[in-house]
PDB file of C-alpha atoms in Angstrom:
ATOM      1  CA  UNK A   1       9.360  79.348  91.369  1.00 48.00           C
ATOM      2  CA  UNK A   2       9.212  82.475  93.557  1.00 50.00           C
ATOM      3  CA  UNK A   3      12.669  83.029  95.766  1.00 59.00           C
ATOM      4  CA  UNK A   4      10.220  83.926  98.732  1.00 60.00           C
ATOM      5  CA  UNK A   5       7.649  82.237 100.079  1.00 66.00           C
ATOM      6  CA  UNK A   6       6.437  84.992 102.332  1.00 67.00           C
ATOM      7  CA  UNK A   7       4.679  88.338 100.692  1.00 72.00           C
ATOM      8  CA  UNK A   8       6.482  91.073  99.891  1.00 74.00           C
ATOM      9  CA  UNK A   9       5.159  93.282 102.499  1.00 77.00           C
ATOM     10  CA  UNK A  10       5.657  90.554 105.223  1.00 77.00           C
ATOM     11  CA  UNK A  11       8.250  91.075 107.451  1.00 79.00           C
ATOM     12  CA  UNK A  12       8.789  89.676 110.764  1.00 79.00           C
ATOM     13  CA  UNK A  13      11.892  91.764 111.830  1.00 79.00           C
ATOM     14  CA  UNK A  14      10.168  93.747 113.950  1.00 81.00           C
ATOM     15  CA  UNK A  15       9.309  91.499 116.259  1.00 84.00           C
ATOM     16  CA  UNK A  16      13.315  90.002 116.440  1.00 86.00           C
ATOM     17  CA  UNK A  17      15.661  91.816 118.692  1.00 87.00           C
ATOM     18  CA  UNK A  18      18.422  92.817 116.206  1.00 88.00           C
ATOM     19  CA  UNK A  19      21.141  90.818 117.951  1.00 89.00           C
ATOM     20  CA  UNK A  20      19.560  87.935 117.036  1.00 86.00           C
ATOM     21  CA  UNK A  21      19.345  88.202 113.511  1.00 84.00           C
ATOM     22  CA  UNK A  22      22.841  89.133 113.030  1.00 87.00           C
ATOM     23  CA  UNK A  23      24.226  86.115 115.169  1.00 87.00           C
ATOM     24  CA  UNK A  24      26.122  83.722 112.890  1.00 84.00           C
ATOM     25  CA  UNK A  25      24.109  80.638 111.918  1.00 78.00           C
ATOM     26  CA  UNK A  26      24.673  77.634 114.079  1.00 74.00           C
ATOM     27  CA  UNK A  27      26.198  74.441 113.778  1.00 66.00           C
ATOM     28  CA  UNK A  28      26.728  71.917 116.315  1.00 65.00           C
ATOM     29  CA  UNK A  29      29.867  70.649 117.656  1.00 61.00           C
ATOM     30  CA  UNK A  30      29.636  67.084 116.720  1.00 59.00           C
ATOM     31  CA  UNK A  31      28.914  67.896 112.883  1.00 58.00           C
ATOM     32  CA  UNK A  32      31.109  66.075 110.904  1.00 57.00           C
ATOM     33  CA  UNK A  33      31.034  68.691 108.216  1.00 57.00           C
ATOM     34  CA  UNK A  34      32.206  71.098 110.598  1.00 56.00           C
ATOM     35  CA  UNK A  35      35.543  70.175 112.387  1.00 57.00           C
ATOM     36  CA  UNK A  36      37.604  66.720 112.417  1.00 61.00           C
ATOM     37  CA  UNK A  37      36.153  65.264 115.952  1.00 56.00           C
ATOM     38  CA  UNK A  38      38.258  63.763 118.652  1.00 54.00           C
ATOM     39  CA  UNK A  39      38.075  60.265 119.476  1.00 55.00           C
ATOM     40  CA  UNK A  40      35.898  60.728 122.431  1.00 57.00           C
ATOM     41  CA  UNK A  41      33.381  63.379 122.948  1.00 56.00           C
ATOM     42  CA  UNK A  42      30.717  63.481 125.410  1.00 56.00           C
ATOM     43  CA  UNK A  43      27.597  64.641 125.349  1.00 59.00           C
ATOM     44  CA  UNK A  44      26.240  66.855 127.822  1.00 59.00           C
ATOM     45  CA  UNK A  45      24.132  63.434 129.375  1.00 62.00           C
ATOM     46  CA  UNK A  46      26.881  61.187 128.397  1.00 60.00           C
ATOM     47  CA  UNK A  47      29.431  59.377 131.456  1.00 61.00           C
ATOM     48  CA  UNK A  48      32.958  59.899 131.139  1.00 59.00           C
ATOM     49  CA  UNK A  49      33.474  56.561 133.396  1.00 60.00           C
ATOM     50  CA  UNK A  50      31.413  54.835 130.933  1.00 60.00           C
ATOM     51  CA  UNK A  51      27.978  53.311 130.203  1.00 61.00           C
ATOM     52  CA  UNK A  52      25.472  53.225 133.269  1.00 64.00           C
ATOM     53  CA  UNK A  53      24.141  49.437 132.177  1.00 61.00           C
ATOM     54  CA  UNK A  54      24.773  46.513 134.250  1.00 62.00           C
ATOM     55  CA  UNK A  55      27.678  45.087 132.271  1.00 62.00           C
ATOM     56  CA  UNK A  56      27.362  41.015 133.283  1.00 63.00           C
ATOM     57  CA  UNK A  57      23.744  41.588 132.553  1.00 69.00           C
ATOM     58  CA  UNK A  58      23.839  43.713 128.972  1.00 64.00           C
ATOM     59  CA  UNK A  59      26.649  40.956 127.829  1.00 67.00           C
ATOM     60  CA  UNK A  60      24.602  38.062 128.904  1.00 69.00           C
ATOM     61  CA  UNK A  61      21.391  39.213 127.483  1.00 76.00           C
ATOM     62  CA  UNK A  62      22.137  41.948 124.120  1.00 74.00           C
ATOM     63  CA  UNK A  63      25.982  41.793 123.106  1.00 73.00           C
ATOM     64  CA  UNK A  64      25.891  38.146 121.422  1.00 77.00           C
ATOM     65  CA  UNK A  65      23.039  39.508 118.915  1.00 78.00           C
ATOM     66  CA  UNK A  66      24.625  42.584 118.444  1.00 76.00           C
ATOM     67  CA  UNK A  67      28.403  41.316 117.756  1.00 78.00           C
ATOM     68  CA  UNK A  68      27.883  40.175 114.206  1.00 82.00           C
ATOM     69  CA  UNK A  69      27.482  44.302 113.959  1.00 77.00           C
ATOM     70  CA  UNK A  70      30.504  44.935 115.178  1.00 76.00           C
ATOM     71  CA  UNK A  71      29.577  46.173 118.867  1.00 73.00           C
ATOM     72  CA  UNK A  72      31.714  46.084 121.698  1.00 70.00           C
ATOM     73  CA  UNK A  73      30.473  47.027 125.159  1.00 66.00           C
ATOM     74  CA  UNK A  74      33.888  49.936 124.997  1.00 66.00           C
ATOM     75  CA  UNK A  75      32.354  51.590 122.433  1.00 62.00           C
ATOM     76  CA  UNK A  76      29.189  52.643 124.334  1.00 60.00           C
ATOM     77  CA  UNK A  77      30.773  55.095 125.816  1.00 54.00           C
ATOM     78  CA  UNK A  78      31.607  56.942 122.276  1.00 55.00           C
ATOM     79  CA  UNK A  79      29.296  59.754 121.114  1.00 57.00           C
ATOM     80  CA  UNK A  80      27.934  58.566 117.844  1.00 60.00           C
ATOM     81  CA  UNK A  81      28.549  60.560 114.524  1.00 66.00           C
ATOM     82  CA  UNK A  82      26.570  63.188 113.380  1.00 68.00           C
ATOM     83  CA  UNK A  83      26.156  62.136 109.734  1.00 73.00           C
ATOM     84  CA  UNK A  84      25.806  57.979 111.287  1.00 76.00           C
ATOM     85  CA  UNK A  85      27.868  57.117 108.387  1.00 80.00           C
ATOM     86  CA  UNK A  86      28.797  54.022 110.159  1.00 80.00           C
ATOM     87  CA  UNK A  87      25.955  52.893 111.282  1.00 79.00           C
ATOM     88  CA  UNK A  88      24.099  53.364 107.691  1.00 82.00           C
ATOM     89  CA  UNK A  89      26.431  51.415 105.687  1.00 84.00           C
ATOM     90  CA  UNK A  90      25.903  48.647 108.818  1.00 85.00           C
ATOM     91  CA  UNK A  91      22.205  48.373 107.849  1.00 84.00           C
ATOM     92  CA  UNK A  92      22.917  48.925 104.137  1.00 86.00           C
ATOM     93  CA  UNK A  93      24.808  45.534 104.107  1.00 87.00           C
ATOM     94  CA  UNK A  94      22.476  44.183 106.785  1.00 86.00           C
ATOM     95  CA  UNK A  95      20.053  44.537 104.005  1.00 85.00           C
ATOM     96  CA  UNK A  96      22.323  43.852 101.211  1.00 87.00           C
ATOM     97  CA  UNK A  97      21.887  47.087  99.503  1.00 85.00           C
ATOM     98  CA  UNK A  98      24.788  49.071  97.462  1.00 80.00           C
ATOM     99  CA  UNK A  99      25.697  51.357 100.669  1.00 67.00           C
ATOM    100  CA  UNK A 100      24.713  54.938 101.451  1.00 63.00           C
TER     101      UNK A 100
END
């Protein structure tokens, strides 16, 4: 297989200012692969006094089905893993499968 996809005489650096194409590559802040992560982080539409859902309402109506998973109403307010390690090996046993 070629290492290029793109023709040899195909070049699209012209049309990229060069500042661009020597910024480092990105990665965001909540990847796991990147840095250890705080307990808490918050999102840049994410509460820092919590989740926005009527509480009485959301525990009368959702939390009972969702317990068995291992929610808790606190830990809305946690921004979620990037890799949802957690959360696959919740529906890998959900589905009694080996894990992830």
């Amino acid at each position: 297989m070629a290492d290029k996809l793109e023709p040899s005489h195909f070049s699209l650096d012209f049309a990229i200012r060069q500042s661009v194409r020597e910024a480092p590559s990105y990665a965001t802040t909540t990847s796991d692969q990147v840095q250890k992560r705080p307990t808490v982080v918050l999102d840049a539409n994410e509460n820092a006094e919590g989740n926005c859902l009527d509480k009485h309402r959301w525990l009368s109506q959702y939390l009972p089905f969702l317990r068995p998973f291992g929610v808790k109403l606190d830990s809305l307010k946690r921004y979620p893993s990037a890799s949802q390690r957690d959360l696959k090996q919740k529906i890998a046993q959900w589905r009694n499968l080996d894990g992830i």
